[in-house]
Tab-separated table of C-alpha atoms and ligand atoms in Angstrom:
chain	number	residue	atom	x	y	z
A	1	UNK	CA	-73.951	62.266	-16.132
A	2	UNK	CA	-71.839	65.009	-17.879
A	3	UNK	CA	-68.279	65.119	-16.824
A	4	UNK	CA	-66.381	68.577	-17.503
A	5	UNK	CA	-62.692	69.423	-18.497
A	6	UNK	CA	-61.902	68.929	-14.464
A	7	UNK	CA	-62.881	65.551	-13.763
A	8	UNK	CA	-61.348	65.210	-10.673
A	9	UNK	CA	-63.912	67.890	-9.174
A	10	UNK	CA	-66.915	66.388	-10.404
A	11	UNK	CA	-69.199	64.834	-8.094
A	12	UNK	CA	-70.382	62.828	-11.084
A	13	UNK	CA	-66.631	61.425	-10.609
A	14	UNK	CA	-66.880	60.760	-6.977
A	15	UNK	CA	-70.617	58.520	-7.527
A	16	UNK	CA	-68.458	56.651	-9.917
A	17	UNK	CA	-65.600	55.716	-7.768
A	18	UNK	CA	-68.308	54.668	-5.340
A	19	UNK	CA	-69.917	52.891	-7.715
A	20	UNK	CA	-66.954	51.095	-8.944
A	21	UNK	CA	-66.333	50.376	-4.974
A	22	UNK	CA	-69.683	48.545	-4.862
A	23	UNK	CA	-69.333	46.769	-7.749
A	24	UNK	CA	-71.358	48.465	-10.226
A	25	UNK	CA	-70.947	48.845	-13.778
A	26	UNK	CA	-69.691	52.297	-14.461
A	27	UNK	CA	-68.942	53.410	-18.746
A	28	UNK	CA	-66.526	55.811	-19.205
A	29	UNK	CA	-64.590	57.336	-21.696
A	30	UNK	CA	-60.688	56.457	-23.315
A	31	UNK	CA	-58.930	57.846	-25.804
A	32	UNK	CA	-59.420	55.130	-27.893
A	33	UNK	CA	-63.368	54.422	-27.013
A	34	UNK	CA	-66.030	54.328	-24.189
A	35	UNK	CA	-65.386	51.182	-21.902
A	36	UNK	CA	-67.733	49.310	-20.013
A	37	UNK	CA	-65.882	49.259	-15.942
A	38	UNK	CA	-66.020	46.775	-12.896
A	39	UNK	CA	-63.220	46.726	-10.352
A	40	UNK	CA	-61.351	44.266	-11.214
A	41	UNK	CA	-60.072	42.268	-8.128
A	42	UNK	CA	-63.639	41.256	-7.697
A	43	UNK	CA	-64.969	38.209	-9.646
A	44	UNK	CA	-68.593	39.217	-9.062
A	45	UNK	CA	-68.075	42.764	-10.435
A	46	UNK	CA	-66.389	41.226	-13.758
A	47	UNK	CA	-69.153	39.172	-14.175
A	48	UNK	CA	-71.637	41.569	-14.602
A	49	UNK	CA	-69.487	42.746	-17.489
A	50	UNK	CA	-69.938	39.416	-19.160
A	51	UNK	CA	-73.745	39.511	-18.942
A	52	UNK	CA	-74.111	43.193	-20.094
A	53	UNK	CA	-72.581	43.098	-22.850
A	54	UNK	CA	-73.946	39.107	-23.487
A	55	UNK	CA	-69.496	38.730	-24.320
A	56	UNK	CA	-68.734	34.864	-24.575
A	57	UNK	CA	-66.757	33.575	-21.363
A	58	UNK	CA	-63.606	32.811	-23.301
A	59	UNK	CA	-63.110	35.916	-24.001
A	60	UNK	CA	-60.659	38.132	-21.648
A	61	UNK	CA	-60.910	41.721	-20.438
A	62	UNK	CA	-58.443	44.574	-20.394
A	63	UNK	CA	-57.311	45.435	-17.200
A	64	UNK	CA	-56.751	49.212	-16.838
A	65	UNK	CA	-54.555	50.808	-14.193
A	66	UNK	CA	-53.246	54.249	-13.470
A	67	UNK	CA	-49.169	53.555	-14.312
A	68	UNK	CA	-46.766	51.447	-15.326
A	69	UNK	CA	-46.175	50.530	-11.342
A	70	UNK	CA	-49.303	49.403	-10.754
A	71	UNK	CA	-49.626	47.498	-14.450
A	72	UNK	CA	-46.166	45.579	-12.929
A	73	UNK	CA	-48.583	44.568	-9.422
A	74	UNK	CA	-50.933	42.724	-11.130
A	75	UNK	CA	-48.395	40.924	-13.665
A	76	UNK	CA	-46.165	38.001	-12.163
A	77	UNK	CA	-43.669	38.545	-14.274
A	78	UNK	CA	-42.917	42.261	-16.006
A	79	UNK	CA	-40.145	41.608	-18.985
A	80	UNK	CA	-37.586	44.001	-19.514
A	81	UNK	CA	-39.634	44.449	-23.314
A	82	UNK	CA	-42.860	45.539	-21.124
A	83	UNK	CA	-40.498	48.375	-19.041
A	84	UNK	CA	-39.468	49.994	-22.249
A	85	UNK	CA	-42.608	49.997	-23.875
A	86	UNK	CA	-44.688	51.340	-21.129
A	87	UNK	CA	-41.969	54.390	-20.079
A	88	UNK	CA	-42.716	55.283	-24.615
A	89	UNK	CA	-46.227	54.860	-25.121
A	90	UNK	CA	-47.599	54.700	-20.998
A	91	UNK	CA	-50.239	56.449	-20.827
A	92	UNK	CA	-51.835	55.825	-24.035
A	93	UNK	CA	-53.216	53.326	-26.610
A	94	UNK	CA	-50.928	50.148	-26.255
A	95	UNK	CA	-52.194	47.136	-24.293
A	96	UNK	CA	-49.801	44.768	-22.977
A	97	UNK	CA	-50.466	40.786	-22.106
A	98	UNK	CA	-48.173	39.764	-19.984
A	99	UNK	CA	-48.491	36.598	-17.237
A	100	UNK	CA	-51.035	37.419	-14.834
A	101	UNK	CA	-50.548	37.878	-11.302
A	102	UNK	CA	-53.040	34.818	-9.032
A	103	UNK	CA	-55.071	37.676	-7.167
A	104	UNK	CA	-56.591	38.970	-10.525
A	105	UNK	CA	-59.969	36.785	-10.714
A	106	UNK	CA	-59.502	34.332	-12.988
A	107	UNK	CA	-63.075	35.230	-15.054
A	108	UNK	CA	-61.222	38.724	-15.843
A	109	UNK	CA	-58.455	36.496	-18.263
A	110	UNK	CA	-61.097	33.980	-19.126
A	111	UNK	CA	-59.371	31.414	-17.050
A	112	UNK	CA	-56.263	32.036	-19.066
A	113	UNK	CA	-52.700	32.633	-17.086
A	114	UNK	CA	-52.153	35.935	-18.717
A	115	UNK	CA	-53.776	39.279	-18.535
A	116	UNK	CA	-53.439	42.036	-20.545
A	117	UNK	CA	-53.226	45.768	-19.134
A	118	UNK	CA	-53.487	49.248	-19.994
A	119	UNK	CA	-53.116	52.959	-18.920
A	120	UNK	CA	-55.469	55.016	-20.455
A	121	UNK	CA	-54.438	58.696	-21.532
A	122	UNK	CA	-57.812	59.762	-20.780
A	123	UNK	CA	-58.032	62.705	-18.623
A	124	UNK	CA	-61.421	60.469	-16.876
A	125	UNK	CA	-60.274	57.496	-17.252
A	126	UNK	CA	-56.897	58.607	-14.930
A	127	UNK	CA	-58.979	60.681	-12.227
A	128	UNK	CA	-61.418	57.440	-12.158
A	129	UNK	CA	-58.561	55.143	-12.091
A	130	UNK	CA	-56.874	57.254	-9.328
A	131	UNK	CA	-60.001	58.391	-7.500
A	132	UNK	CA	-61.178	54.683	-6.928
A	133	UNK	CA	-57.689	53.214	-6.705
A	134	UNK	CA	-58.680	50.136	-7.865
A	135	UNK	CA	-57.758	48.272	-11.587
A	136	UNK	CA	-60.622	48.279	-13.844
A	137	UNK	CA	-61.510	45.946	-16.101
A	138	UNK	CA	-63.493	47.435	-19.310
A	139	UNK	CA	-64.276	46.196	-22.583
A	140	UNK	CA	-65.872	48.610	-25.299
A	141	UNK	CA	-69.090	50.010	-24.225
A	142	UNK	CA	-71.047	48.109	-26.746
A	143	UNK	CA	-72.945	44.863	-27.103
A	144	UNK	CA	-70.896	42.098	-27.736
A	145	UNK	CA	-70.212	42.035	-31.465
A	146	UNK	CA	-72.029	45.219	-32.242
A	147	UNK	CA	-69.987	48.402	-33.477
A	148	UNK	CA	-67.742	50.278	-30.329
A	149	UNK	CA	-68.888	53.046	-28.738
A	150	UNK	CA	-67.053	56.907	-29.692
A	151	UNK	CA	-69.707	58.919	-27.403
A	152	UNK	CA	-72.321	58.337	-24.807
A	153	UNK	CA	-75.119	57.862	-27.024
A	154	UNK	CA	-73.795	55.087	-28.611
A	155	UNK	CA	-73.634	53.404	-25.483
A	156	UNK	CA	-77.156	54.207	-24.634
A	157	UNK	CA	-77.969	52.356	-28.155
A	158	UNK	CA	-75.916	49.239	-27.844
A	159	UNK	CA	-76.038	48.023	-24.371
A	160	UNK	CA	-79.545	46.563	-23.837
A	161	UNK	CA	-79.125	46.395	-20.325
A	162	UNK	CA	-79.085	49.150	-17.960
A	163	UNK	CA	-75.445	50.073	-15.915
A	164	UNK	CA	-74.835	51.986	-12.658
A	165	UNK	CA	-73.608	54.960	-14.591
A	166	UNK	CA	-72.592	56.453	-17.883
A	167	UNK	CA	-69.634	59.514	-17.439
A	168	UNK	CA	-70.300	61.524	-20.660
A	169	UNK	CA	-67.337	63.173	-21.747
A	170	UNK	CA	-67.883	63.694	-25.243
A	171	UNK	CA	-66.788	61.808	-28.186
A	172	UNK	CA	-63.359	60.197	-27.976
A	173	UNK	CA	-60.276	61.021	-29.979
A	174	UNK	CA	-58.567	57.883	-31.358
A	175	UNK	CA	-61.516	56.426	-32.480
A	176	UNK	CA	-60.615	53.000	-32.848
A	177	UNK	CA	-59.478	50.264	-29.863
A	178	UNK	CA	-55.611	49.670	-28.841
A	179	UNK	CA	-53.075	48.225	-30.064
A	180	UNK	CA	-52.345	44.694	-28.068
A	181	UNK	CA	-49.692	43.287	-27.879
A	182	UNK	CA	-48.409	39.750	-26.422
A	183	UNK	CA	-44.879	39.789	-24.501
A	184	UNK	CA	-45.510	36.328	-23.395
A	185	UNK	CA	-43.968	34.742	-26.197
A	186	UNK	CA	-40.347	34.039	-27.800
A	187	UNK	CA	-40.777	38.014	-29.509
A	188	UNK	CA	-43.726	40.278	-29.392
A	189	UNK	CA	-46.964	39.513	-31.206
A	190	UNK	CA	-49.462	41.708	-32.205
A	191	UNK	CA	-52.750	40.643	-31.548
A	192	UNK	CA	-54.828	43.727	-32.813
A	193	UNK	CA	-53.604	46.141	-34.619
A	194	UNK	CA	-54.475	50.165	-33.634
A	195	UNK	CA	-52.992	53.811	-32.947
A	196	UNK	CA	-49.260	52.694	-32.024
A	197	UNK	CA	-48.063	50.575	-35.148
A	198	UNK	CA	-45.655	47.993	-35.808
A	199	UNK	CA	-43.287	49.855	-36.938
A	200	UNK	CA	-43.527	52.274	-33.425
A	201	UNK	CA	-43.409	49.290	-31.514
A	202	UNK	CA	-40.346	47.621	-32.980
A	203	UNK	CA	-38.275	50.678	-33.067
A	204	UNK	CA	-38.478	50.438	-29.043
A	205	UNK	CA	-38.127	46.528	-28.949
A	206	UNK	CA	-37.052	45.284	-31.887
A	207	UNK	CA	-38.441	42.104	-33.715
A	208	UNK	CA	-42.488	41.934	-33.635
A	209	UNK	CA	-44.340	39.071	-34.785
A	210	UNK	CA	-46.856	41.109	-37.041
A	211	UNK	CA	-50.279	40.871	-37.077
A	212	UNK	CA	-52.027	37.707	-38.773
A	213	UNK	CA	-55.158	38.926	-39.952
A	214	UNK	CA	-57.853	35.834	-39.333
A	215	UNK	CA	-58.609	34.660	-42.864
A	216	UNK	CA	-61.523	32.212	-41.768
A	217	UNK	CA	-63.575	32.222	-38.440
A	218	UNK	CA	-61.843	30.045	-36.363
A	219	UNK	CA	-64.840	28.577	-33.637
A	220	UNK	CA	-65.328	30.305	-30.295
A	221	UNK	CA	-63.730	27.713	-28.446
A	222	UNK	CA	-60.721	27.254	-30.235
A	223	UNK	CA	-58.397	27.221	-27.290
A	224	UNK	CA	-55.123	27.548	-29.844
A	225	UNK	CA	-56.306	31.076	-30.627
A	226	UNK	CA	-53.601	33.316	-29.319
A	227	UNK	CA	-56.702	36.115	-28.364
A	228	UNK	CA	-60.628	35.367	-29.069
A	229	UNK	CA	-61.245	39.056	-29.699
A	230	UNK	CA	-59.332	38.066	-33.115
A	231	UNK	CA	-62.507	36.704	-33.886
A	232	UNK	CA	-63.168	37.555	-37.841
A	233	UNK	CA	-66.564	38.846	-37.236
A	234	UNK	CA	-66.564	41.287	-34.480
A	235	UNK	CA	-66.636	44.889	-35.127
A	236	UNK	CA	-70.343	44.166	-37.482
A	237	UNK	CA	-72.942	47.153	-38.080
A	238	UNK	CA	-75.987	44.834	-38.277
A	239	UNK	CA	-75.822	46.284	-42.410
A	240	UNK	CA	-74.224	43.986	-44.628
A	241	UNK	CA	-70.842	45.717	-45.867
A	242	UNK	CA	-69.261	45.868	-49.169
A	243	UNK	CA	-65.882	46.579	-49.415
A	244	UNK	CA	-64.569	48.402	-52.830
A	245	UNK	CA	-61.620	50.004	-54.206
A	246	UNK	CA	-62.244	53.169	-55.410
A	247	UNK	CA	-61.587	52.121	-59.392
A	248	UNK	CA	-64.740	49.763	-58.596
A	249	UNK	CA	-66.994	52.737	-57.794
A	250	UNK	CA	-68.692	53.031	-61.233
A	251	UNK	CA	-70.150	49.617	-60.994
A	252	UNK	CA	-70.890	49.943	-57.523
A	253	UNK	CA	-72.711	52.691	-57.934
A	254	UNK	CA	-74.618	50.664	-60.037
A	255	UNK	CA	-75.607	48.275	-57.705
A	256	UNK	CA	-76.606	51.390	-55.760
A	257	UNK	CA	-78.892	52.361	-58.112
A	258	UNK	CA	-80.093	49.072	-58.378
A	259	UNK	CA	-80.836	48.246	-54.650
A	260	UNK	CA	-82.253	51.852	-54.405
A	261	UNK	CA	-84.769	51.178	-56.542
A	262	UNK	CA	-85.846	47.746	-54.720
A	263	UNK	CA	-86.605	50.639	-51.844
A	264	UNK	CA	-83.061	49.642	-49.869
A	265	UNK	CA	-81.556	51.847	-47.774
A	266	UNK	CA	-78.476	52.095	-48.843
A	267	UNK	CA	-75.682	54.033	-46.738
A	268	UNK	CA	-72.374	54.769	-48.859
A	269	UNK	CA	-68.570	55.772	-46.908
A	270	UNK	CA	-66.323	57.560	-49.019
A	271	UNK	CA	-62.806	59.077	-48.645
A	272	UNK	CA	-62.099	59.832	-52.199
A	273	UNK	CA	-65.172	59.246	-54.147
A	274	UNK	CA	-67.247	62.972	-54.235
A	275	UNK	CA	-70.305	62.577	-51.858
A	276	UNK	CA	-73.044	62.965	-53.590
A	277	UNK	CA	-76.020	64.488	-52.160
A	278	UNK	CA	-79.644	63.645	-51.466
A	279	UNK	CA	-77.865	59.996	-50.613
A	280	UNK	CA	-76.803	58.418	-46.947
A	281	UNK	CA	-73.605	59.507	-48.398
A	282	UNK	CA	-70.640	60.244	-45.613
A	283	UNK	CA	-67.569	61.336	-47.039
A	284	UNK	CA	-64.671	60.511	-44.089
A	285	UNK	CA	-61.159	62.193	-44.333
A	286	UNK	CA	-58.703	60.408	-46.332
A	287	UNK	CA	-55.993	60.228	-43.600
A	288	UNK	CA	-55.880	56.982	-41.731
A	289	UNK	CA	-55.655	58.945	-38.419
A	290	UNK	CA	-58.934	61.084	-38.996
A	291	UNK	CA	-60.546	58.386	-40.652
A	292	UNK	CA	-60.166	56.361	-37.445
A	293	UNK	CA	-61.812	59.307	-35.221
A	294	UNK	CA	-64.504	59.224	-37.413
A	295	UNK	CA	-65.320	55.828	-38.977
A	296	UNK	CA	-67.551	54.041	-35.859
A	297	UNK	CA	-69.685	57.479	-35.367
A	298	UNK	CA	-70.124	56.929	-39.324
A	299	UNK	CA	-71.469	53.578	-38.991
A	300	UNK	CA	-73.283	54.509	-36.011
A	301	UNK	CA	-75.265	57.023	-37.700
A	302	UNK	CA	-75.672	54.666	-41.188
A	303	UNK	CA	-76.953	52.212	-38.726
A	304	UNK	CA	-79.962	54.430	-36.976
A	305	UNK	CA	-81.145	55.818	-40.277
A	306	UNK	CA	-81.830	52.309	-40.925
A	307	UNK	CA	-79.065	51.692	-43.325
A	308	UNK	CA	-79.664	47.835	-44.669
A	309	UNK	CA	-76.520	47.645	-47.552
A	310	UNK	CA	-73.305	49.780	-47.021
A	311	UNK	CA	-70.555	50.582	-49.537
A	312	UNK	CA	-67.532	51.905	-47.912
A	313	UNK	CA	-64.457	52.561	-50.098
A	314	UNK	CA	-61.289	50.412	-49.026
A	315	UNK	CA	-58.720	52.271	-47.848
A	316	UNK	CA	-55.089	51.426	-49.392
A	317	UNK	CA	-53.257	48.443	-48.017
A	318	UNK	CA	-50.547	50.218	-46.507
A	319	UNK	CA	-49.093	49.951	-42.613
A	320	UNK	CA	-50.606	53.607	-41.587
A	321	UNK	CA	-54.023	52.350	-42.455
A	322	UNK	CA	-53.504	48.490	-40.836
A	323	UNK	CA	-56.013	49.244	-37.811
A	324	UNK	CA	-58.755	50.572	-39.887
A	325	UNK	CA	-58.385	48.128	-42.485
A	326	UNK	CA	-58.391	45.314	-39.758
A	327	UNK	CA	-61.681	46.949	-38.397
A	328	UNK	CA	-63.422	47.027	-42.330
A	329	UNK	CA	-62.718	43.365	-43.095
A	330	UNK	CA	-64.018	41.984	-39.382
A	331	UNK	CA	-66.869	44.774	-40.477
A	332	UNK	CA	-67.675	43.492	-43.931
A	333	UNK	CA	-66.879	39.670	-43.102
A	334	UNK	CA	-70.001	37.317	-42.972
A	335	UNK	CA	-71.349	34.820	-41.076
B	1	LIG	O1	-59.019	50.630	-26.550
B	1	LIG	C1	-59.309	49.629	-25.901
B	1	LIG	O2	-58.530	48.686	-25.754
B	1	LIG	C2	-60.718	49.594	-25.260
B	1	LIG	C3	-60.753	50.646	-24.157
B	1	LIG	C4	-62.044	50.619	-23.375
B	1	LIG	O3	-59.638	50.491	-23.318
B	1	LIG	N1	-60.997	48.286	-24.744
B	1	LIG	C5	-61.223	47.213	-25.549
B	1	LIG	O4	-61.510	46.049	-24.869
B	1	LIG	O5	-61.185	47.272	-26.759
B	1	LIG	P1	-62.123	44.767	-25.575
B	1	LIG	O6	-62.490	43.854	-24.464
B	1	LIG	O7	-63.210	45.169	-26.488
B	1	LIG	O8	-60.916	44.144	-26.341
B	1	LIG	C6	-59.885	43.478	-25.609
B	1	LIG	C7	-59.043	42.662	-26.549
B	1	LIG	C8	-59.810	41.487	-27.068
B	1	LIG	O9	-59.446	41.289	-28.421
B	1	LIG	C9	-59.310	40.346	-26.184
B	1	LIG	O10	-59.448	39.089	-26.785
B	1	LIG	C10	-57.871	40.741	-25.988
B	1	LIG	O11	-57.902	42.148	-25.863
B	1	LIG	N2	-57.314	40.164	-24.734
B	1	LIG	C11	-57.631	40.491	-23.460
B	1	LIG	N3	-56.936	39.745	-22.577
B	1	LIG	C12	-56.137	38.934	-23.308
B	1	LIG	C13	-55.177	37.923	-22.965
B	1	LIG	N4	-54.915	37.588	-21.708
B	1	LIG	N5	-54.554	37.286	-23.977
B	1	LIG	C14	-54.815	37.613	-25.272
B	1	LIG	N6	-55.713	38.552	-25.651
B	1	LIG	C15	-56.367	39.208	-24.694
B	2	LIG	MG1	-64.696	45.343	-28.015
């Protein structure tokens, strides 16, 4: 169902708070992507999440609530670290783990003692939040291990299974999924990389453990992995990706040629390389803000035109670009 500029007076918005109530899946839109909702203080709700989206047990959901005060009654402990960074970046794109409070079902953490929470900056996300009044836990809209969801129709795509409701609010700004961050630790750890960088986040607490970028799969079960969604393979078109710098782009042009004429379909994602025509040729801004917005509709589309081999130009290695680099390499990593 469409939802307008004035969520709050939809009646699409009040079927989804009722929804939510009965413990229906109900998709709805972020800044950062579309997520998949249950209420979250009921076990049976979450699991319907799991099987939707076919996400492996161990992994945990975010927990999304409408401030900072209701993020602090589902934690047991809030640190001083979590207080600062909610009053900068609450609401918006920063997800905090923090040590969970009993009453949150354990299958929402994946058993784990921790939970991690966010306030949206959505203007659905808050009048579902504060029309229902209940914490929802949502992952991204997609199938597990498939490409996140920017608009409605990519939901529609991914998830094989029907939900109770999609809200359809258009395609979402940020583009790629928050930031996390661990406060259960020594210092701060990033866990993924997104919107609000390192260097935001330490100038508000200080030391940060950066990001570790997983160099090889580690196996699903590997309970010493600080967060499963760290998984190397994750964000995947079902294409296989190739990664180059843009002083490659002769020679992989041709291997273009060369797959072209074995009647590929080849799909090619450039910032600074000129798009040539007459190919599946997107050119995406090069700015590593606008390049987020853009990049999963991009593979999206690559994908449904039946794209079997994509090229996409590396972006530089440089902190600005960290969360769409981090998305590339889980994109173009095999196996
Ligand atoms: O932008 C976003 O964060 C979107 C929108 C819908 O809010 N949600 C999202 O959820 O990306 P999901 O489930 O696709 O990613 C959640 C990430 C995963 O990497 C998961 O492993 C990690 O957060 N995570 C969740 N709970 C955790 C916990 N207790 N400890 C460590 N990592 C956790
Ligand atoms: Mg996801």
């Amino acid at each position: 169902m469409p939802v307008g500029p004035e969520p709050r007076q939809s009646s699409a918005l009040a079927l989804a708070a009722e929804l939510l109530h009965a413990g229906e899946l109900v998709v709805f839109a972020t800044e950062t992507v579309y997520g998949l909702g249950a209420r979250a203080d009921q076990a049976q709700a979450v699991e319907r999440i799991y099987a939707v989206k076919g996400r492996p047990g161990n992994n945990p959901l975010i927990v999304h609530v409408k401030d900072a005060e209701a993020a602090r009654h589902w934690s047991a402990h809030w640190p001083a670290s979590a207080r600062q960074l909610a009053e900068v970046f609450w609401p918006g794109p920063l997800t905090l783990v923090v040590p969970a409070d009993e009453r949150l079902p354990p299958v929402v953490r994946a058993g784990r003692p921790t939970v991690a929470l966010r306030v949206p900056n959505h203007p659905v996300a808050q009048a579902l939040l504060q029309t229902s009044g209940l914490p929802i836990a949502a992952p991204s809209a997609n199938r597990s291990g498939h490409i996140s969801p920017t608009c409605a129709a990519h939901v529609l795509r991914s998830l094989k299974q029907p939900v109770g409701l999609i809200l359809d609010s258009g395609p979402t700004q940020i583009g790629v999924e928050s930031t996390v961050l661990d406060l259960t630790g020594e210092y701060p750890r990033l866990l993924r990389p997104g919107a609000i960088t390192l260097e935001q986040l330490s100038a508000v607490v200080g030391r940060v453990k950066p990001y570790l970028a997983p160099k090889v799969a580690p196996l699903d079960d590997e309970p010493a992995f600080p967060s499963p969604g760290m998984m190397r393979k994750h964000y995947a078109p079902s294409a296989t990706v190739c990664l180059f710098d843009p002083d490659e782009w002769p020679a992989v042009a041709e291997e273009i040629a060369q797959r072209q004429a074995k009647h590929e379909v080849i799909g090619i994602l450039t910032r600074t390389v000129p798009v040539l025509e007459s190919l599946r040729h997107i050119g995406l801004p090069n700015d590593p803000t606008l390049f987020a917005t853009k990049l999963y509709a991009a593979l999206h589309d690559l994908e449904e035109v039946g794209c079997t081999w994509l090229a996409i130009e590396a972006p530089p290695d440089e902190p600005a670009w960290q969360a769409v680099n981090d998305r590339l390499a889980r994109a173009s990593a095999e196996g």
